[in-house]
Coordinates of C-alpha atoms in Angstrom, one line a residue:
X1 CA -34.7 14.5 18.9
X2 CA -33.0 17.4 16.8
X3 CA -35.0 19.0 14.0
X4 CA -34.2 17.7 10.5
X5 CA -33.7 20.2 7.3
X6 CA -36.8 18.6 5.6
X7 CA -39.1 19.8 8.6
X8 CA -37.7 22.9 8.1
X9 CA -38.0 23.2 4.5
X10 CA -41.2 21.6 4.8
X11 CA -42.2 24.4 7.7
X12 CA -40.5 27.8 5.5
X13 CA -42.8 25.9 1.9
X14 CA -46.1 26.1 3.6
X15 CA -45.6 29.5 5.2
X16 CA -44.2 30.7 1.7
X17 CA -47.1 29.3 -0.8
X18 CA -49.5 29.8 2.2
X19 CA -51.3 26.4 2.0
X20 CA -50.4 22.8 3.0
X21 CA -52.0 21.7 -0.1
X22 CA -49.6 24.3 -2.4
X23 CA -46.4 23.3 -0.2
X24 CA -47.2 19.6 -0.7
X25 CA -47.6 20.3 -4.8
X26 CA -44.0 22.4 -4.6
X27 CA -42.0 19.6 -2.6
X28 CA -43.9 17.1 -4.7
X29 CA -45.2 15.0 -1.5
X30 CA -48.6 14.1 0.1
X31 CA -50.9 16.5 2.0
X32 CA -50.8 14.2 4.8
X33 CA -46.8 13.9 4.4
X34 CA -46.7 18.0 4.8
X35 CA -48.8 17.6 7.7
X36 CA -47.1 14.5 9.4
X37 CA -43.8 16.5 8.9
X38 CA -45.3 20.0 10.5
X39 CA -46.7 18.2 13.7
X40 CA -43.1 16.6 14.3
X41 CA -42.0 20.1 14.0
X42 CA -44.2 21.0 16.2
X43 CA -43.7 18.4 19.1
X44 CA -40.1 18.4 18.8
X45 CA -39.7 22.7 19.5
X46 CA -42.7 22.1 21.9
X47 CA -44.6 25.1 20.9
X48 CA -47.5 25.8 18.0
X49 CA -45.7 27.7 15.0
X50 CA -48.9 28.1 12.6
X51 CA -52.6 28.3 13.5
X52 CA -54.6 26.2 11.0
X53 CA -58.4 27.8 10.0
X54 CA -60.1 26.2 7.3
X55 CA -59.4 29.1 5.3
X56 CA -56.0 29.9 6.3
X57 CA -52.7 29.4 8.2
X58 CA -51.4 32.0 10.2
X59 CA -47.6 31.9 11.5
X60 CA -47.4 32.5 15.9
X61 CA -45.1 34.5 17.0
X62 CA -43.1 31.9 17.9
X63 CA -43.5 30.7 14.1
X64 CA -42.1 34.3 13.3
X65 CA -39.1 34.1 15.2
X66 CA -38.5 30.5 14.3
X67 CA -39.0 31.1 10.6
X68 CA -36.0 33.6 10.1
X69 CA -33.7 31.4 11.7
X70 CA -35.3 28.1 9.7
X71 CA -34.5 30.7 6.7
X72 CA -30.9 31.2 7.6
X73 CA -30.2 27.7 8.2
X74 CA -31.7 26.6 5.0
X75 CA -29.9 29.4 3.2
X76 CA -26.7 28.4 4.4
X77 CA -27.3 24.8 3.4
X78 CA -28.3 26.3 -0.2
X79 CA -25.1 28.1 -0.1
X80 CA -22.5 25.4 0.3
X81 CA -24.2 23.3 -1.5
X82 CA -23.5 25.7 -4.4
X83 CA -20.0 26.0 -3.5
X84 CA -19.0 22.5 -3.4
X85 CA -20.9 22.0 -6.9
X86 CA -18.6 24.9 -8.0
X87 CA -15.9 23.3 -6.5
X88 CA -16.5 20.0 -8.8
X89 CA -17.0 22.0 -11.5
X90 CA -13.8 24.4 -10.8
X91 CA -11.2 22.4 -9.1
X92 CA -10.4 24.2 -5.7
X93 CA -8.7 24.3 -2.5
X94 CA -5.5 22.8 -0.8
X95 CA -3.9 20.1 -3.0
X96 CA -0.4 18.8 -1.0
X97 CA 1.9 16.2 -3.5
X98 CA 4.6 14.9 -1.8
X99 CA 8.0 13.6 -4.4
X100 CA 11.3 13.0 -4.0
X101 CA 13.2 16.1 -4.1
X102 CA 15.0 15.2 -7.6
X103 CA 11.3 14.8 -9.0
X104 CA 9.9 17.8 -7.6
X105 CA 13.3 19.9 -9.0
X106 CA 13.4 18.4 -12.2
X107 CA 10.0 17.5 -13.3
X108 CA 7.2 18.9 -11.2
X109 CA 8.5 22.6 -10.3
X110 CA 9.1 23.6 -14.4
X111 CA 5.2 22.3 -14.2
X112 CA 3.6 24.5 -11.7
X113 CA 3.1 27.8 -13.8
X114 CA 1.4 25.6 -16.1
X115 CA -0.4 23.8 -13.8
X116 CA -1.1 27.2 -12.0
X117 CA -2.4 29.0 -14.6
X118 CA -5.2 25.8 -15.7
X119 CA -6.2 25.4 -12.0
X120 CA -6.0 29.1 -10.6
X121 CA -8.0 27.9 -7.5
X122 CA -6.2 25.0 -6.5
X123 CA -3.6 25.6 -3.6
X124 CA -0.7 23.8 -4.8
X125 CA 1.9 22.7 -1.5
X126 CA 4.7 20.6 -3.2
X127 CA 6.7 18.4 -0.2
X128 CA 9.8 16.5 -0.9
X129 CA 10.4 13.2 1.4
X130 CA 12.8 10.4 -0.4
X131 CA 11.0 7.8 1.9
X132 CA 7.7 5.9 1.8
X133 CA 4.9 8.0 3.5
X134 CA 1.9 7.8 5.1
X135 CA -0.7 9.8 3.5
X136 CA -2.8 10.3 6.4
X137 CA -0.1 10.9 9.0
X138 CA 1.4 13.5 6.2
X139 CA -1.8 14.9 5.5
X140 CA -1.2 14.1 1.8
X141 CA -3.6 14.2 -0.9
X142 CA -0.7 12.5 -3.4
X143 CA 2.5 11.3 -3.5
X144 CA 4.4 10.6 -6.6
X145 CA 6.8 7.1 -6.2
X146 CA 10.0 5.7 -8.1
X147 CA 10.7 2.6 -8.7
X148 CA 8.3 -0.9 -7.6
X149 CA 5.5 -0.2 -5.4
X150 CA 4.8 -2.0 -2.4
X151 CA 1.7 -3.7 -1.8
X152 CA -0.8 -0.9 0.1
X153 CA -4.6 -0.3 0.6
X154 CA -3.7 3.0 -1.8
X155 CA -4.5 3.4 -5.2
X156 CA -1.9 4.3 -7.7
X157 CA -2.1 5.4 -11.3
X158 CA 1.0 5.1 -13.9
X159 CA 2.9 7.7 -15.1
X160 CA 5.5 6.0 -17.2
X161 CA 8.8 4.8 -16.7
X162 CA 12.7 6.5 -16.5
X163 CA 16.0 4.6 -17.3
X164 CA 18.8 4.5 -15.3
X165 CA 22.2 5.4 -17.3
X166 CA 25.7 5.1 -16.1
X167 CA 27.2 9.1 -15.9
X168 CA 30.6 10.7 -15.4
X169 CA 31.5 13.9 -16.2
X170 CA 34.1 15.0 -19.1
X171 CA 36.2 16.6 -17.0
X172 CA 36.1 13.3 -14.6
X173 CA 36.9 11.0 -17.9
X174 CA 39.4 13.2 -18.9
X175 CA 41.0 13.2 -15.9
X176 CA 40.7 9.1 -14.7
X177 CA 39.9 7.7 -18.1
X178 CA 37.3 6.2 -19.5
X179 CA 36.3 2.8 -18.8
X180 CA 36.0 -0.5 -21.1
X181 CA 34.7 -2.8 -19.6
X182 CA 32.5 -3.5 -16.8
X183 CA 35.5 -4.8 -14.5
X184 CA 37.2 -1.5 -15.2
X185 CA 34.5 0.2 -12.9
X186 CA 37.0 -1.3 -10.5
X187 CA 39.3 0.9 -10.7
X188 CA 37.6 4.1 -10.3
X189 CA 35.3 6.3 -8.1
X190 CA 32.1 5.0 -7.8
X191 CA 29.1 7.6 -6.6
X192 CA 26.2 5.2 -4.8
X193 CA 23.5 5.7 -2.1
X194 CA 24.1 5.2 1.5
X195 CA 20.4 4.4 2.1
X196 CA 18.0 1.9 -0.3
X197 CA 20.9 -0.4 -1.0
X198 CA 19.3 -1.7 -4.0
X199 CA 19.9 2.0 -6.0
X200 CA 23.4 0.5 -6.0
X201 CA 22.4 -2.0 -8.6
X202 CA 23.2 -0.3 -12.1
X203 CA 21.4 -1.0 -15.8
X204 CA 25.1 -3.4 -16.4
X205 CA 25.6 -6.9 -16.7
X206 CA 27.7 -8.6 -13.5
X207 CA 29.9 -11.2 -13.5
X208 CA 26.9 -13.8 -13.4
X209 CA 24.8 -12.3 -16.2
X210 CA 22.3 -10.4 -13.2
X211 CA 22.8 -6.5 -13.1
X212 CA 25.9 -5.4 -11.5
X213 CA 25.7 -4.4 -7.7
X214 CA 28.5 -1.9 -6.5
X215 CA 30.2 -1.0 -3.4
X216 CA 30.1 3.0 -3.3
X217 CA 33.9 4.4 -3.0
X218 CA 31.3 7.6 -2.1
X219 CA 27.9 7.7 -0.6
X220 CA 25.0 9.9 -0.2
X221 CA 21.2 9.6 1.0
X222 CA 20.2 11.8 -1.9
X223 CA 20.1 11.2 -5.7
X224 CA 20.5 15.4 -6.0
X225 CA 23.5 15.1 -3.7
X226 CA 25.2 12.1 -6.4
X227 CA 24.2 14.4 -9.4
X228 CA 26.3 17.9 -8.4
X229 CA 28.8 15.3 -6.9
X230 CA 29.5 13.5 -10.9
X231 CA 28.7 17.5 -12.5
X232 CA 32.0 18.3 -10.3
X233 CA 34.3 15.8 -11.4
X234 CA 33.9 13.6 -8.1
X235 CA 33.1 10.4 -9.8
X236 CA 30.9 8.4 -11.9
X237 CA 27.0 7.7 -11.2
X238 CA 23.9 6.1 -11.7
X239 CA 21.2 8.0 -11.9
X240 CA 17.8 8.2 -13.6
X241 CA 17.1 9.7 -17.1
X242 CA 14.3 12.0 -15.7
X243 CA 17.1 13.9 -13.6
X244 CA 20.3 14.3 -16.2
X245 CA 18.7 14.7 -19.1
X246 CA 19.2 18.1 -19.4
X247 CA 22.7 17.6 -18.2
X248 CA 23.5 15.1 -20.6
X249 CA 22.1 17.2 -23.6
X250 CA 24.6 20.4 -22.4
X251 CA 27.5 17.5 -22.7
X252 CA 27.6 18.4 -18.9
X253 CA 27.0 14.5 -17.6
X254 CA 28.0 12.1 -21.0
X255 CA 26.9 8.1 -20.5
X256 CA 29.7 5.6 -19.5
X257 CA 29.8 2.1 -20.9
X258 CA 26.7 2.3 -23.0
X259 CA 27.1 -0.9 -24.9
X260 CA 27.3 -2.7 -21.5
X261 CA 24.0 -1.3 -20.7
X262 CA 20.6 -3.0 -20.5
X263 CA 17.1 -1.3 -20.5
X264 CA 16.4 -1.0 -16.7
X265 CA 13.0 1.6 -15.9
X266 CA 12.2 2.9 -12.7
X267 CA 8.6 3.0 -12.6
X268 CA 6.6 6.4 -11.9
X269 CA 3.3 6.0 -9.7
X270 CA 1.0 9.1 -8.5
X271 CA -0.5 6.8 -5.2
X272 CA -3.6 8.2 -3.5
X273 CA -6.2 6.9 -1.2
X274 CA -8.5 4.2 -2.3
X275 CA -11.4 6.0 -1.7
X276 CA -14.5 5.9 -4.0
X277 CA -14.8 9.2 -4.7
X278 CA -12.0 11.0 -6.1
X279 CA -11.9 15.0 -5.4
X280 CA -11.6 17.0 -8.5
X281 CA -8.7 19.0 -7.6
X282 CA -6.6 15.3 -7.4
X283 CA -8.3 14.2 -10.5
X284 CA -7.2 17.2 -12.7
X285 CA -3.6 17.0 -10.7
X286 CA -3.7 13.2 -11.9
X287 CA -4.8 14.2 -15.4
X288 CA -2.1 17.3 -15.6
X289 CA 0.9 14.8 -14.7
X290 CA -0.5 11.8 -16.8
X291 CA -0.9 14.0 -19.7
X292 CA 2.6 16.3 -19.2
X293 CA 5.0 13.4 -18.8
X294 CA 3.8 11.6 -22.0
X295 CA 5.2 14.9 -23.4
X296 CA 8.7 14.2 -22.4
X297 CA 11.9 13.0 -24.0
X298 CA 13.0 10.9 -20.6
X299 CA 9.6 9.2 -19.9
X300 CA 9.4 5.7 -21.4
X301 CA 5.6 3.8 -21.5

């Protein structure tokens, strides 16, 4: 049987105060606890560490050598202690967020000085993957999510919403024409995704009143990829309001068919583990992005 931190507080208390009867008064237990306690000591290392007079104790040689290493391992436990309740009270250490790489560009990578300079001791590793993860195979403390959640054993906290618009460039409108209607899409270059087919629905009414689903003339796996694709005359887009809003406020992107257009948000989840104890460093990340995007223009609640 391995020797247990109370023995050896129990063992370095006595030696310290110099009595039984003072250690039991410091640890706030019984005289017979603080005996029971230094006899199991005692028989588990095999060996006598104190001799007990009626008038004093007095520590063996073996109790001499014990006692500095009792005093190390104690200290040590005192030690990290301390740091971990410095840690809760000064978010530290390693904090890896994983986002789609249009998120991370355009929303969380203007945030890191910010973030940076509240939480100096937080190690910050930003990921992108456009897929569904697993945080434990990742190693990944958070991921942020667009669009509906699937069900999952993780927890996820709201950040708001962004809507998707319908985008072509000037130069692209100039140059093809603007459409009308809806059925005019027909006869122009239509940017979609070649993965997720359901991106390819867009915020417009189709021809049975549902939203209108269309058959990329162009496709690529990336949402980045579509945007520099419409910025360069290729076509028009659909993309969400978190990633062109800055483009559309330069005139650089300009929305197509707005009065065709219904309300359609991709929800915005930070998903974690459904633990139920929360580390501080994710909290304050949760807290940072909760409280940042309520700030924006794009971010609808």
């Amino acid at each position: 049987m391995k020797t247990t931190l109370e023995e050896l507080l129990v063992f370095r208390t006595v030696v310290d105060t110099g009595s039984i009867t003072a250690a039991a008064e410091q640890l706030r237990q019984t005289v017979s606890g603080i005996s029971r306690a230094l006899r199991r000591l005692e028989d588990k290392l095999d060996t006598t560490l104190l001799t007990r007079t009626t008038r004093r104790l007095t520590l063996t040689d073996e109790g001499h050598a014990f006692l500095a290493h009792a005093r190390n391992i104690l200290t040590a436990v005192d030690e990290a202690e301390d740091q971990l309740l410095s840690r809760r009270l000064q978010p530290a250490g390693r904090l890896r967020v994983n986002a789609a790489a249009p998120f991370i560009l355009h929303v969380m990578a203007p945030l890191v000085a910010e973030f940076r300079q509240r939480y100096p001791q937080i190690d910050l590793e930003l990921n992108t993957d456009d897929l569904v993860i697993d945080l434990l195979e990742e190693d990944t403390d958070v991921a942020v999510r667009i669009g509906p959640l699937r069900v999952s054993t993780l927890r996820a906290k709201a950040l708001g919403g962004s809507a998707l618009k319908v985008l072509a460039s000037p130069a692209y409108l100039k140059s093809h024409g603007r459409p009308r209607s809806v059925a005019d899409l027909r006869k122009h270059v239509l940017l979609g995704f070649s993965q997720r087919e359901s991106l390819n629905h867009w915020p417009l009414a189709g021809d049975h009143g549902d939203r209108l689903h269309i058959t990329p003339t162009m496709k690529a796996s990336s949402g980045e990829t579509l945007r520099w694709l419409a910025l360069r005359g290729e076509g028009i887009v659909c993309l969400s309001d978190f990633m062109t809003l800055e483009d559309r406020r330069r005139g650089d992107l300009v929305q197509v068919l707005p009065k065709h257009t219904v309300q359609v948000l991709q929800p915005i989840h930070a998903v974690y583990y459904r633990s139920a104890q929360v580390s501080l460093r994710i909290a304050c990340f949760l807290d940072f992005m909760d409280e940042q995007l309520g700030q924006t223009a794009w971010n609808v609640r």
